[in-house]
């Protein structure tokens, strides 16, 4: 049988024959064999070892070292090969299919959530919802940058791809009573009430009250922001006419510093870096806004403390302001429609993963949210109402179990209903102290 031709590799007067092979994986014995046969000659020795059968000690030591090196190389190749094999492209990117199937799959699991301005708190809340509820092909929340809380309700009503929106309760009332949007109560509902947003009026030091701004230039931010609506309503109700300016707030702050405008109005959950990072002795401060009966319908009392804005609250530990509840609103799609089913899935994920929002790095304002809180004039979305009832039933059962455990630890059981009620109140206090 004809023998294959051998390749010759010279190495320090040594002729080493290495069989050519098409296999790219080098076997351990092949690597060791090549390294051993390529051992260089030392002390004037020539490659007559094969002829005499005598292997000098120096050469034997080099052969052993080469063999160990060969083993290490082979092990390294095997280790890194297995590591590379374990790294895989995410299934959401690697899976293929027809164009129509991929399009349907993407849209079946996605809901659009309008947040707000890119730098605003509402947009951060929307992004955190998207992060906490993401579940690959089962649910994807698409946070959308917008002009603000005022325009978000417009987007929810008329913009394709929008299922949910973060807006404010007074925006809803404005659309209902002033714009007179047809059948608004049936078309738009809410899932949960979100944290309140405070009205910030930042002015120069010569402004001591809102009355001092009569006839002056006040920036309300771009049209569609919460301040462009809430701020306008507040000044209208107080009967204070101001010169409206509607530019972005960063530019407005520079104009306020230079004296080109007299104040900035912004509605946003406190504290916010836009205000807290203003340095001391800037000549600017937050204006006190007393809460009166004029605002009892849609608004609530808010405050700013020295701790929250140390450089903007002058001479007092706190000042008053007006706050407005924010709302996670939803378009009331027909039941059993594709849109309704997607939003229903969103609601189920939101309630079941609610604990996620209670810890860093999520915004601390999430801890102020009471899932059971209602919004006057609004109707809760049916899927949200169902989930709320489930959560309340689970909490009641958990509380009942914990109370029974508390009773079992008492030296004596209550003798009557009054004693049991008194003990239950004691239990609630104990529960609150262990929770916080």
Short mmCIF file of C-alpha atoms in Angstrom, two decimals:
data_model
loop_
_atom_site.label_atom_id
_atom_site.label_comp_id
_atom_site.label_asym_id
_atom_site.label_seq_id
_atom_site.Cartn_x
_atom_site.Cartn_y
_atom_site.Cartn_z
CA UNK A 1 0.00 0.00 0.00
CA UNK A 2 1.29 3.40 -0.99
CA UNK A 3 2.42 5.49 1.96
CA UNK A 4 1.39 9.17 2.30
CA UNK A 5 4.13 11.72 1.82
CA UNK A 6 5.43 13.18 5.06
CA UNK A 7 6.19 16.88 5.55
CA UNK A 8 9.65 17.64 6.96
CA UNK A 9 10.06 20.35 9.60
CA UNK A 10 13.66 21.29 10.41
CA UNK A 11 14.40 22.32 13.99
CA UNK A 12 17.99 22.69 15.25
CA UNK A 13 19.40 19.97 12.95
CA UNK A 14 16.40 17.73 13.74
CA UNK A 15 14.27 16.30 10.95
CA UNK A 16 10.76 15.92 12.33
CA UNK A 17 8.11 14.29 10.27
CA UNK A 18 4.60 15.49 10.87
CA UNK A 19 1.77 13.79 9.03
CA UNK A 20 -0.41 16.23 7.10
CA UNK A 21 -4.01 16.14 8.20
CA UNK A 22 -7.20 18.00 7.29
CA UNK A 23 -8.54 17.80 10.84
CA UNK A 24 -8.33 21.26 12.48
CA UNK A 25 -8.64 19.91 16.04
CA UNK A 26 -5.16 18.95 17.24
CA UNK A 27 -5.15 15.87 19.40
CA UNK A 28 -3.20 15.80 22.61
CA UNK A 29 -0.86 13.00 21.56
CA UNK A 30 -0.10 14.73 18.25
CA UNK A 31 0.83 17.98 19.99
CA UNK A 32 2.99 16.14 22.51
CA UNK A 33 4.68 14.10 19.80
CA UNK A 34 5.61 17.14 17.74
CA UNK A 35 6.95 19.01 20.73
CA UNK A 36 8.99 16.04 21.93
CA UNK A 37 10.56 15.36 18.55
CA UNK A 38 11.42 19.03 18.14
CA UNK A 39 13.51 19.16 21.32
CA UNK A 40 16.61 21.17 20.43
CA UNK A 41 20.08 19.72 20.81
CA UNK A 42 22.33 20.90 23.64
CA UNK A 43 25.97 20.65 24.66
CA UNK A 44 27.06 19.82 21.11
CA UNK A 45 24.88 16.74 20.92
CA UNK A 46 23.58 15.76 17.51
CA UNK A 47 20.37 14.03 16.57
CA UNK A 48 21.75 10.52 16.65
CA UNK A 49 19.52 9.59 19.55
CA UNK A 50 17.39 7.46 17.30
CA UNK A 51 20.48 5.64 16.09
CA UNK A 52 22.13 4.99 19.44
CA UNK A 53 18.98 4.79 21.64
CA UNK A 54 20.76 6.93 24.24
CA UNK A 55 18.84 10.00 25.53
CA UNK A 56 21.00 12.51 27.46
CA UNK A 57 19.67 13.78 30.80
CA UNK A 58 19.37 17.37 29.57
CA UNK A 59 17.35 16.29 26.57
CA UNK A 60 15.15 14.06 28.74
CA UNK A 61 14.36 17.06 31.03
CA UNK A 62 13.51 19.23 28.04
CA UNK A 63 11.25 16.47 26.71
CA UNK A 64 9.38 16.31 30.02
CA UNK A 65 8.92 20.10 30.06
CA UNK A 66 7.66 20.02 26.50
CA UNK A 67 5.18 17.28 27.34
CA UNK A 68 3.78 19.27 30.27
CA UNK A 69 3.47 22.35 28.04
CA UNK A 70 1.66 20.28 25.43
CA UNK A 71 -0.87 19.10 28.01
CA UNK A 72 -1.52 22.66 29.18
CA UNK A 73 -2.04 23.86 25.60
CA UNK A 74 -4.49 21.05 24.90
CA UNK A 75 -6.43 21.76 28.11
CA UNK A 76 -6.58 25.48 27.30
CA UNK A 77 -7.94 24.75 23.82
CA UNK A 78 -10.62 22.50 25.26
CA UNK A 79 -11.60 25.00 27.99
CA UNK A 80 -11.96 28.02 25.71
CA UNK A 81 -13.79 25.97 23.10
CA UNK A 82 -16.40 24.96 25.69
CA UNK A 83 -16.71 28.57 26.90
CA UNK A 84 -17.32 29.86 23.39
CA UNK A 85 -19.88 27.15 22.80
CA UNK A 86 -21.78 28.22 25.94
CA UNK A 87 -22.18 31.82 24.68
CA UNK A 88 -25.35 32.08 22.63
CA UNK A 89 -27.16 34.84 20.81
CA UNK A 90 -30.48 35.71 22.59
CA UNK A 91 -33.38 33.70 21.23
CA UNK A 92 -35.31 36.90 20.46
CA UNK A 93 -32.65 37.75 17.87
CA UNK A 94 -31.73 34.29 16.62
CA UNK A 95 -35.26 33.05 15.93
CA UNK A 96 -36.39 33.45 12.36
CA UNK A 97 -39.61 33.02 10.45
CA UNK A 98 -41.68 34.66 7.77
CA UNK A 99 -42.05 38.42 7.68
CA UNK A 100 -45.72 38.24 8.62
CA UNK A 101 -45.07 35.84 11.51
CA UNK A 102 -42.29 38.02 12.95
CA UNK A 103 -44.41 41.16 12.62
CA UNK A 104 -47.35 39.51 14.37
CA UNK A 105 -45.15 38.14 17.15
CA UNK A 106 -43.59 41.54 17.87
CA UNK A 107 -46.90 43.36 18.01
CA UNK A 108 -48.79 40.72 19.99
CA UNK A 109 -46.63 41.30 23.07
CA UNK A 110 -46.03 45.08 22.91
CA UNK A 111 -47.90 47.97 24.52
CA UNK A 112 -47.04 51.65 24.04
CA UNK A 113 -46.70 53.86 27.13
CA UNK A 114 -46.44 57.64 26.70
CA UNK A 115 -44.20 59.07 29.45
CA UNK A 116 -43.25 62.71 29.08
CA UNK A 117 -40.28 64.96 28.46
CA UNK A 118 -37.00 63.09 28.11
CA UNK A 119 -35.54 64.68 31.25
CA UNK A 120 -38.76 64.56 33.30
CA UNK A 121 -39.81 62.32 36.17
CA UNK A 122 -42.79 60.90 34.26
CA UNK A 123 -40.44 59.60 31.57
CA UNK A 124 -38.29 57.97 34.23
CA UNK A 125 -41.38 56.28 35.72
CA UNK A 126 -42.35 55.02 32.26
CA UNK A 127 -38.85 53.66 31.65
CA UNK A 128 -38.85 51.91 35.05
CA UNK A 129 -42.21 50.31 34.28
CA UNK A 130 -40.77 49.02 31.02
CA UNK A 131 -37.73 47.61 32.81
CA UNK A 132 -39.63 45.95 35.66
CA UNK A 133 -42.31 44.32 33.49
CA UNK A 134 -40.18 43.20 30.54
CA UNK A 135 -40.67 39.51 29.81
CA UNK A 136 -39.20 38.92 26.38
CA UNK A 137 -41.73 37.65 23.85
CA UNK A 138 -44.52 37.61 26.46
CA UNK A 139 -44.60 41.33 27.31
CA UNK A 140 -42.72 44.37 26.13
CA UNK A 141 -43.52 47.92 27.26
CA UNK A 142 -42.40 50.59 24.82
CA UNK A 143 -41.82 53.91 26.70
CA UNK A 144 -42.45 56.93 24.46
CA UNK A 145 -41.03 60.43 24.88
CA UNK A 146 -43.68 63.13 24.53
CA UNK A 147 -44.33 66.83 25.09
CA UNK A 148 -45.60 66.21 28.64
CA UNK A 149 -48.61 65.31 30.74
CA UNK A 150 -50.92 67.72 28.91
CA UNK A 151 -50.31 66.26 25.46
CA UNK A 152 -50.18 62.66 26.73
CA UNK A 153 -53.96 62.43 26.94
CA UNK A 154 -54.17 63.69 23.35
CA UNK A 155 -51.73 60.94 22.31
CA UNK A 156 -53.71 58.30 24.20
CA UNK A 157 -56.88 59.32 22.39
CA UNK A 158 -55.57 59.77 18.86
CA UNK A 159 -52.01 58.48 18.31
CA UNK A 160 -51.62 54.97 16.86
CA UNK A 161 -49.57 52.55 18.96
CA UNK A 162 -50.37 54.23 22.28
CA UNK A 163 -52.23 52.08 24.84
CA UNK A 164 -51.24 53.81 28.11
CA UNK A 165 -50.22 57.27 29.27
CA UNK A 166 -48.97 59.02 32.38
CA UNK A 167 -51.04 62.16 32.80
CA UNK A 168 -52.67 64.31 35.50
CA UNK A 169 -56.18 64.39 36.93
CA UNK A 170 -56.74 68.05 36.00
CA UNK A 171 -55.80 67.30 32.38
CA UNK A 172 -58.67 64.83 32.24
CA UNK A 173 -61.06 67.43 33.67
CA UNK A 174 -59.88 70.05 31.18
CA UNK A 175 -60.54 67.70 28.25
CA UNK A 176 -63.95 66.83 29.68
CA UNK A 177 -65.24 70.27 30.67
CA UNK A 178 -63.41 72.73 28.40
CA UNK A 179 -62.49 70.79 25.28
CA UNK A 180 -65.62 68.68 25.71
CA UNK A 181 -64.03 65.54 24.24
CA UNK A 182 -66.91 63.18 23.27
CA UNK A 183 -67.51 60.19 25.59
CA UNK A 184 -64.20 60.77 27.40
CA UNK A 185 -65.29 58.86 30.53
CA UNK A 186 -65.91 55.71 28.48
CA UNK A 187 -62.84 56.02 26.27
CA UNK A 188 -60.19 56.73 28.93
CA UNK A 189 -59.90 55.02 32.32
CA UNK A 190 -57.15 54.57 34.90
CA UNK A 191 -55.13 51.68 36.30
CA UNK A 192 -53.55 53.24 39.40
CA UNK A 193 -53.10 56.66 40.90
CA UNK A 194 -49.45 57.71 40.72
CA UNK A 195 -47.53 60.07 43.04
CA UNK A 196 -48.59 63.71 43.18
CA UNK A 197 -46.71 66.35 41.21
CA UNK A 198 -45.95 69.68 42.83
CA UNK A 199 -46.24 73.07 41.14
CA UNK A 200 -42.81 74.72 41.31
CA UNK A 201 -42.73 78.51 40.80
CA UNK A 202 -39.09 79.59 40.64
CA UNK A 203 -38.62 83.36 40.68
CA UNK A 204 -36.09 86.08 41.33
CA UNK A 205 -35.62 87.32 44.90
CA UNK A 206 -37.75 90.44 44.32
CA UNK A 207 -40.84 88.22 43.85
CA UNK A 208 -42.43 87.34 47.21
CA UNK A 209 -45.85 86.05 46.10
CA UNK A 210 -47.74 85.11 42.96
CA UNK A 211 -49.37 88.57 43.04
CA UNK A 212 -45.92 90.08 42.43
CA UNK A 213 -45.91 88.32 39.05
CA UNK A 214 -48.93 90.20 37.73
CA UNK A 215 -48.08 91.48 34.26
CA UNK A 216 -44.65 89.80 34.40
CA UNK A 217 -43.14 87.16 32.11
CA UNK A 218 -43.60 83.57 33.33
CA UNK A 219 -42.39 80.53 31.43
CA UNK A 220 -44.73 77.52 31.43
CA UNK A 221 -42.59 75.24 29.27
CA UNK A 222 -43.43 73.97 25.79
CA UNK A 223 -47.11 73.58 24.92
CA UNK A 224 -48.37 70.22 26.17
CA UNK A 225 -46.39 70.05 29.40
CA UNK A 226 -48.18 69.72 32.72
CA UNK A 227 -47.27 73.28 33.68
CA UNK A 228 -48.69 74.69 30.44
CA UNK A 229 -52.09 73.48 31.67
CA UNK A 230 -51.91 73.32 35.49
CA UNK A 231 -49.88 76.52 35.83
CA UNK A 232 -52.25 78.38 33.54
CA UNK A 233 -55.31 77.16 35.50
CA UNK A 234 -53.77 78.28 38.82
CA UNK A 235 -53.07 81.82 37.61
CA UNK A 236 -56.51 82.03 35.97
CA UNK A 237 -58.31 81.01 39.16
CA UNK A 238 -56.35 83.53 41.19
CA UNK A 239 -57.19 86.24 38.66
CA UNK A 240 -53.52 87.04 38.03
CA UNK A 241 -52.73 87.89 34.41
CA UNK A 242 -49.14 87.16 33.37
CA UNK A 243 -47.24 87.26 30.11
CA UNK A 244 -47.04 83.62 29.01
CA UNK A 245 -43.69 82.36 27.72
CA UNK A 246 -43.51 78.82 26.32
CA UNK A 247 -39.92 77.72 25.77
CA UNK A 248 -37.92 74.76 27.09
CA UNK A 249 -37.13 75.03 30.77
CA UNK A 250 -33.33 74.87 30.43
CA UNK A 251 -33.33 77.94 28.19
CA UNK A 252 -35.86 79.60 30.48
CA UNK A 253 -33.57 79.13 33.48
CA UNK A 254 -30.79 81.04 31.73
CA UNK A 255 -33.21 83.82 30.82
CA UNK A 256 -34.42 83.92 34.43
CA UNK A 257 -30.87 84.36 35.67
CA UNK A 258 -30.24 87.19 33.19
CA UNK A 259 -33.52 88.94 34.02
CA UNK A 260 -35.17 88.43 30.62
CA UNK A 261 -38.10 86.60 32.30
CA UNK A 262 -39.40 86.81 35.86
CA UNK A 263 -40.38 83.24 36.83
CA UNK A 264 -40.57 79.60 35.77
CA UNK A 265 -43.59 77.35 36.36
CA UNK A 266 -43.03 73.60 36.32
CA UNK A 267 -45.24 70.70 37.49
CA UNK A 268 -43.13 67.70 38.43
CA UNK A 269 -42.73 65.29 41.37
CA UNK A 270 -40.21 66.62 43.89
CA UNK A 271 -37.32 66.64 44.37
CA UNK A 272 -35.89 67.19 40.90
CA UNK A 273 -32.28 67.98 39.98
CA UNK A 274 -33.35 70.89 37.80
CA UNK A 275 -34.13 72.82 41.02
CA UNK A 276 -32.03 71.08 43.68
CA UNK A 277 -28.76 71.69 41.79
CA UNK A 278 -29.23 75.46 41.68
CA UNK A 279 -26.31 76.78 43.78
CA UNK A 280 -26.66 79.03 46.84
CA UNK A 281 -26.75 82.83 46.43
CA UNK A 282 -28.19 82.46 42.92
CA UNK A 283 -30.75 85.22 43.46
CA UNK A 284 -33.55 82.68 42.88
CA UNK A 285 -36.07 81.01 45.20
CA UNK A 286 -39.30 78.99 45.19
CA UNK A 287 -42.45 81.03 45.75
CA UNK A 288 -44.93 80.07 48.48
CA UNK A 289 -48.39 79.16 47.05
CA UNK A 290 -51.14 79.02 49.71
CA UNK A 291 -53.72 76.25 49.23
CA UNK A 292 -57.28 77.62 49.27
CA UNK A 293 -60.78 76.41 48.48
CA UNK A 294 -60.24 77.51 44.89
CA UNK A 295 -58.19 74.35 44.36
CA UNK A 296 -60.09 71.74 46.36
CA UNK A 297 -61.70 70.09 43.31
CA UNK A 298 -58.70 68.58 41.49
CA UNK A 299 -55.70 69.51 43.60
CA UNK A 300 -54.17 68.83 46.98
CA UNK A 301 -51.80 70.52 49.40
CA UNK A 302 -48.09 70.14 48.78
CA UNK A 303 -44.92 71.50 50.35
CA UNK A 304 -41.23 72.07 49.74
CA UNK A 305 -38.79 71.59 52.60
CA UNK A 306 -35.36 72.97 53.31
CA UNK A 307 -34.01 69.44 53.08
CA UNK A 308 -35.38 68.94 49.58
CA UNK A 309 -34.32 72.34 48.20
CA UNK A 310 -31.76 73.80 50.66
CA UNK A 311 -30.82 76.71 48.37
CA UNK A 312 -34.35 77.69 47.28
CA UNK A 313 -36.44 77.74 50.49
CA UNK A 314 -35.59 80.99 52.25
CA UNK A 315 -35.94 81.63 55.96
CA UNK A 316 -38.32 78.74 56.68
CA UNK A 317 -38.17 75.01 57.14
CA UNK A 318 -40.90 74.58 54.51
CA UNK A 319 -43.27 76.45 52.20
CA UNK A 320 -46.66 75.50 50.74
CA UNK A 321 -47.56 74.75 47.16
CA UNK A 322 -50.29 73.14 45.10
CA UNK A 323 -49.99 69.52 43.97
CA UNK A 324 -51.91 67.51 41.41
CA UNK A 325 -52.34 63.69 41.36
CA UNK A 326 -50.74 61.87 38.46
CA UNK A 327 -52.55 58.96 36.85
CA UNK A 328 -51.56 55.87 34.87
CA UNK A 329 -54.29 56.14 32.23
CA UNK A 330 -55.37 53.48 29.73
CA UNK A 331 -57.47 53.48 26.59
CA UNK A 332 -60.57 51.42 27.25
CA UNK A 333 -60.29 48.95 24.38
CA UNK A 334 -63.25 46.61 23.71
CA UNK A 335 -63.03 43.42 25.77
CA UNK A 336 -61.50 40.36 24.06
CA UNK A 337 -59.83 42.57 21.43
CA UNK A 338 -56.10 42.14 20.82
CA UNK A 339 -55.39 45.56 22.36
CA UNK A 340 -57.45 44.74 25.46
CA UNK A 341 -55.69 41.42 25.93
CA UNK A 342 -52.27 43.05 25.74
CA UNK A 343 -53.20 45.75 28.25
CA UNK A 344 -54.76 43.12 30.52
CA UNK A 345 -51.45 41.23 30.49
CA UNK A 346 -49.67 44.51 31.32
CA UNK A 347 -51.96 45.03 34.34
CA UNK A 348 -51.38 41.50 35.60
CA UNK A 349 -47.60 41.95 35.41
CA UNK A 350 -47.79 45.37 37.09
CA UNK A 351 -49.68 44.09 40.13
CA UNK A 352 -47.78 40.81 40.46
CA UNK A 353 -44.38 42.58 40.28
CA UNK A 354 -45.31 45.56 42.42
CA UNK A 355 -42.69 44.76 45.08
CA UNK A 356 -39.98 45.39 42.46
CA UNK A 357 -40.79 49.11 42.49
CA UNK A 358 -40.34 49.42 46.25
CA UNK A 359 -36.54 49.16 46.28
CA UNK A 360 -33.58 50.96 44.67
CA UNK A 361 -32.70 51.70 41.96
CA UNK A 362 -36.35 52.53 41.30
CA UNK A 363 -37.60 56.07 41.99
CA UNK A 364 -38.44 56.61 45.69
CA UNK A 365 -41.82 58.10 44.68
CA UNK A 366 -43.07 54.56 43.92
CA UNK A 367 -43.22 53.95 47.67
CA UNK A 368 -45.84 56.69 47.99
CA UNK A 369 -48.27 54.88 45.69
CA UNK A 370 -51.34 53.23 47.21
CA UNK A 371 -52.70 50.70 44.71
CA UNK A 372 -56.21 51.09 46.13
CA UNK A 373 -56.26 54.92 45.91
CA UNK A 374 -59.03 56.27 43.69
CA UNK A 375 -59.13 59.24 41.32
CA UNK A 376 -62.29 61.42 41.56
CA UNK A 377 -64.18 61.54 38.28
CA UNK A 378 -62.33 58.57 36.78
CA UNK A 379 -63.32 54.90 36.34
CA UNK A 380 -60.82 52.14 37.09
CA UNK A 381 -60.03 49.81 34.18
CA UNK A 382 -61.87 46.49 34.65
CA UNK A 383 -58.73 44.34 34.49
CA UNK A 384 -57.10 46.57 37.12
CA UNK A 385 -60.14 46.34 39.37
CA UNK A 386 -60.03 42.53 39.13
CA UNK A 387 -56.33 42.45 40.03
CA UNK A 388 -56.86 44.89 42.90
CA UNK A 389 -59.53 42.64 44.41
CA UNK A 390 -57.18 39.66 44.14
CA UNK A 391 -54.36 41.58 45.83
CA UNK A 392 -56.65 42.78 48.63
CA UNK A 393 -57.93 39.24 49.23
CA UNK A 394 -54.36 37.93 49.41
CA UNK A 395 -53.36 40.69 51.83
CA UNK A 396 -56.37 39.99 54.05
CA UNK A 397 -55.55 36.29 54.14
CA UNK A 398 -51.92 37.04 54.94
CA UNK A 399 -52.95 39.46 57.68
CA UNK A 400 -55.36 36.92 59.12
CA UNK A 401 -52.63 34.29 59.27
CA UNK A 402 -50.16 36.70 60.87
CA UNK A 403 -52.75 37.80 63.44
CA UNK A 404 -53.42 34.20 64.41
CA UNK A 405 -49.67 33.70 64.86
CA UNK A 406 -49.63 36.85 67.00
CA UNK A 407 -52.52 35.49 69.10
CA UNK A 408 -50.77 32.19 69.68
CA UNK A 409 -47.83 34.05 71.23
CA UNK A 410 -50.03 35.87 73.76
CA UNK A 411 -50.07 34.57 77.38
CA UNK A 412 -53.90 34.59 77.36
CA UNK A 413 -56.52 34.69 74.60
CA UNK A 414 -59.00 37.63 74.53
CA UNK A 415 -62.07 37.00 76.66
CA UNK A 416 -64.54 38.88 74.46
CA UNK A 417 -64.93 40.76 71.15
CA UNK A 418 -63.80 44.07 72.66
CA UNK A 419 -60.58 42.53 73.96
CA UNK A 420 -60.00 40.88 70.62
CA UNK A 421 -60.45 44.20 68.79
CA UNK A 422 -58.06 45.93 71.19
CA UNK A 423 -55.54 43.16 70.64
CA UNK A 424 -56.02 43.46 66.86
CA UNK A 425 -55.21 47.17 66.99
CA UNK A 426 -52.11 46.32 69.00
CA UNK A 427 -51.24 43.78 66.31
CA UNK A 428 -51.60 46.40 63.55
CA UNK A 429 -49.23 48.70 65.41
CA UNK A 430 -46.77 45.85 65.84
CA UNK A 431 -47.08 44.95 62.17
CA UNK A 432 -46.43 48.54 61.09
CA UNK A 433 -43.34 48.77 63.30
CA UNK A 434 -41.87 45.58 61.89
CA UNK A 435 -42.61 46.59 58.28
CA UNK A 436 -40.79 49.93 58.38
#
